[in-house]
CSV table of C-alpha atoms in Angstrom, one decimal:
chain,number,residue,atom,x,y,z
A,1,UNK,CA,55.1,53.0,50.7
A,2,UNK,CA,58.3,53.7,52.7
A,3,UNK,CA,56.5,56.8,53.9
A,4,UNK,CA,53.8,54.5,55.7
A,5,UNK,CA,56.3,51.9,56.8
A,6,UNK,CA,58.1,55.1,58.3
A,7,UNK,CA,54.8,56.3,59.9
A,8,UNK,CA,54.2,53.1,61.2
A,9,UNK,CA,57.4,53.0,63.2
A,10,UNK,CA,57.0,56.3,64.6
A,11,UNK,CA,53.6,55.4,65.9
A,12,UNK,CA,54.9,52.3,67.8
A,13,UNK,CA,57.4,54.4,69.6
A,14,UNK,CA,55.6,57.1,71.1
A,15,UNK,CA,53.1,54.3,72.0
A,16,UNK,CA,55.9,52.9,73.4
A,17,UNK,CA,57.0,55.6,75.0
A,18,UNK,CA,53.9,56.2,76.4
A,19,UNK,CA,53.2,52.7,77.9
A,20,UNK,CA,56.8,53.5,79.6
A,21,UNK,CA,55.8,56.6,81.0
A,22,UNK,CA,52.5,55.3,82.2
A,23,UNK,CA,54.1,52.2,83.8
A,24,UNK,CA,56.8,54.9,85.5
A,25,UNK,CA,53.9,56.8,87.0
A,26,UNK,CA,52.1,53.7,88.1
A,27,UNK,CA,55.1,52.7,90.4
A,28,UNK,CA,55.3,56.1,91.7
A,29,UNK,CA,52.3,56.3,93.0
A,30,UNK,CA,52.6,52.5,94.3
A,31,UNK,CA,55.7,53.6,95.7
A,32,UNK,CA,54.3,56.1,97.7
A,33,UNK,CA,51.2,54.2,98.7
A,34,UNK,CA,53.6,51.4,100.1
A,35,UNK,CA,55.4,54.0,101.9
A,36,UNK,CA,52.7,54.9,104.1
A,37,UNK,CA,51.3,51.4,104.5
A,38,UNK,CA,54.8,50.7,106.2
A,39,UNK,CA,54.5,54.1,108.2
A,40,UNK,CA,50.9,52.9,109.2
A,41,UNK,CA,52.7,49.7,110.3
A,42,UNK,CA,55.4,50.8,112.0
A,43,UNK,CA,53.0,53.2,114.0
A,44,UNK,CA,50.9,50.0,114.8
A,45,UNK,CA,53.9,47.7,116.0
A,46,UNK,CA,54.8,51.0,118.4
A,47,UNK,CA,51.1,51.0,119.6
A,48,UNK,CA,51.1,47.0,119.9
A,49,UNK,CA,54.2,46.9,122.1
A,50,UNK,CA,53.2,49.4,124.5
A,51,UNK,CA,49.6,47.5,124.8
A,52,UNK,CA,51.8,44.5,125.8
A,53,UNK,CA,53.8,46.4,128.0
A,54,UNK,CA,50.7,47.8,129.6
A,55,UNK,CA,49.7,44.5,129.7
A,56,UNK,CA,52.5,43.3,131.6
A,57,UNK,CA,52.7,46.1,133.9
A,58,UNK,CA,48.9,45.4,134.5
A,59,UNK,CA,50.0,41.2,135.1
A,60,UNK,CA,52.6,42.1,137.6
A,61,UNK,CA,50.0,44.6,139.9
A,62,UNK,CA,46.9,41.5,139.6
A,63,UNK,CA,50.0,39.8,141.1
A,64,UNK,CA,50.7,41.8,144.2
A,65,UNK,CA,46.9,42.5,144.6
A,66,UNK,CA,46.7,38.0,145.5
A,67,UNK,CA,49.9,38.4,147.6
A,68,UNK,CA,48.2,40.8,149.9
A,69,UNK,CA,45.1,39.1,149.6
A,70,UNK,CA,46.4,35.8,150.8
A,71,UNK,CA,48.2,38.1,153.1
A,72,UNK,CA,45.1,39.0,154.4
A,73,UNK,CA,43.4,35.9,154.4
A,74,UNK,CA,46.4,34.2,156.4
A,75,UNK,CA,45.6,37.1,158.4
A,76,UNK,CA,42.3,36.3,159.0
A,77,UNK,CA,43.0,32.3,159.7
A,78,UNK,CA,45.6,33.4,162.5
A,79,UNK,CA,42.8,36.3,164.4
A,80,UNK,CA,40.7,33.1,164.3
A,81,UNK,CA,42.9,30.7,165.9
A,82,UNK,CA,43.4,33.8,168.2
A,83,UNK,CA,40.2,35.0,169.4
A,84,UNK,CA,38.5,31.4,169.6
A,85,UNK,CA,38.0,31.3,173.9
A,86,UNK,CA,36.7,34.6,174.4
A,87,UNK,CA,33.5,36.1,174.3
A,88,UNK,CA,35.2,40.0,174.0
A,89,UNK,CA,37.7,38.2,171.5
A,90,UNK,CA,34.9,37.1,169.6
A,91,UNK,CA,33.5,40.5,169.2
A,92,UNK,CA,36.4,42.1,168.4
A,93,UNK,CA,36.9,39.8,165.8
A,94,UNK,CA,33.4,39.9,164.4
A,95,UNK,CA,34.7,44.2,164.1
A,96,UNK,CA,37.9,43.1,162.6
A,97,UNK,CA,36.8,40.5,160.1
A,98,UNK,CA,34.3,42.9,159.0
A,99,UNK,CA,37.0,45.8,158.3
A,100,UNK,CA,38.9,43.0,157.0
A,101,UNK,CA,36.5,41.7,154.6
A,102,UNK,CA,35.0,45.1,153.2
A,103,UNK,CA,38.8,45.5,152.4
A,104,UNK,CA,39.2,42.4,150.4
A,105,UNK,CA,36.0,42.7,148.5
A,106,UNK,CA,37.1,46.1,148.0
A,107,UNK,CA,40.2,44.5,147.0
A,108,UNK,CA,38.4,41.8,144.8
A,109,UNK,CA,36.6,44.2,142.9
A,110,UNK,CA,39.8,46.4,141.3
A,111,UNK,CA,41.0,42.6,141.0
A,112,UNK,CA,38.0,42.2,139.2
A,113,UNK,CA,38.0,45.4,137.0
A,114,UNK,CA,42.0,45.0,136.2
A,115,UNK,CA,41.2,41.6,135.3
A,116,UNK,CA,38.4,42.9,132.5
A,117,UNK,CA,41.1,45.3,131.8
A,118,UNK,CA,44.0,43.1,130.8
A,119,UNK,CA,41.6,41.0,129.3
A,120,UNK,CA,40.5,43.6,126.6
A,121,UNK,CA,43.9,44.7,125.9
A,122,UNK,CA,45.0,40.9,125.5
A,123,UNK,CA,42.1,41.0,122.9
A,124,UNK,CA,43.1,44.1,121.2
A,125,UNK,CA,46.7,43.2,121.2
A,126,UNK,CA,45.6,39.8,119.5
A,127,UNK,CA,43.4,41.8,117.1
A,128,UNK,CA,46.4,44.0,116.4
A,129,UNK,CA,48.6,41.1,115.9
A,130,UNK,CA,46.6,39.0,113.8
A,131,UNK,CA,46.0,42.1,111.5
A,132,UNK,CA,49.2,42.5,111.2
A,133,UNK,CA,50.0,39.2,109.9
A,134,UNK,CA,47.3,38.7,108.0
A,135,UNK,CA,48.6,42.4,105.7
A,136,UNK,CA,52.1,40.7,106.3
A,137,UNK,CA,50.9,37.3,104.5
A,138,UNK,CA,48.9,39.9,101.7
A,139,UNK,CA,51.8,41.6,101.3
A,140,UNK,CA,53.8,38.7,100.5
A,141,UNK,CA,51.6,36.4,98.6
């Protein structure tokens, strides 16, 4: 009867003692799966900030690009008030306004395309962000 008791307990252990070695190797391999979810995230905040810096840079050049075009279109309002008496004036303006404007649609357009640019890093940046703190409130829930 002691013999079985004996047994028993000897069973138990190793079960025990398997259950502890099972657990140990389930928060290795967690370990190291959380290790390279935080790699993965550091690599995206690194990506994130240089799309917002891109972003910026891309803000500050839509910036000059109205500068010169009001630039230009102050330009424009002066050669009017210029050139309004004459008849050779006039046609020299018609040449110049032309030049003037092919240059600010010109102008316009890689507004235009920067614009769609900064746009879709805006978005991707949100995207980015909102990923991030949605696996930031997973991780901590």
């Amino acid at each position: 009867m002691i013999a079985i008791l004996y047994v028993s307990i000897a069973i138990i252990v190793l079960a025990l003692v398997w259950l502890v070695i099972g657990v140990v190797q389930a928060v290795k391999a967690a370990s190291s799966q959380m290790k390279t979810i935080n790699e993965t995230m550091e690599r995206i905040q690194k990506k994130t900030d240089g799309l917002i810096n891109e972003s910026e840079t891309l803000t500050q050049r839509l910036e000059v690009i109205n500068d010169s075009v009001n630039r230009d279109m102050e330009t424009i309002q002066e050669l009017t008030n210029t050139l309004k008496g004459s008849k050779e004036a006039v046609g020299k303006y018609h040449i110049a306004t032309r030049a003037v404007a092919t240059e600010t649609l010109h102008e316009n357009q890689k507004l235009t395309k920067e614009n769609e640019q900064v746009a879709q890093i805006r978005d991707i940046g949100d995207t980015v962000v909102d990923l991030y703190a949605k696996w930031k409130n997973r991780k901590q829930a």
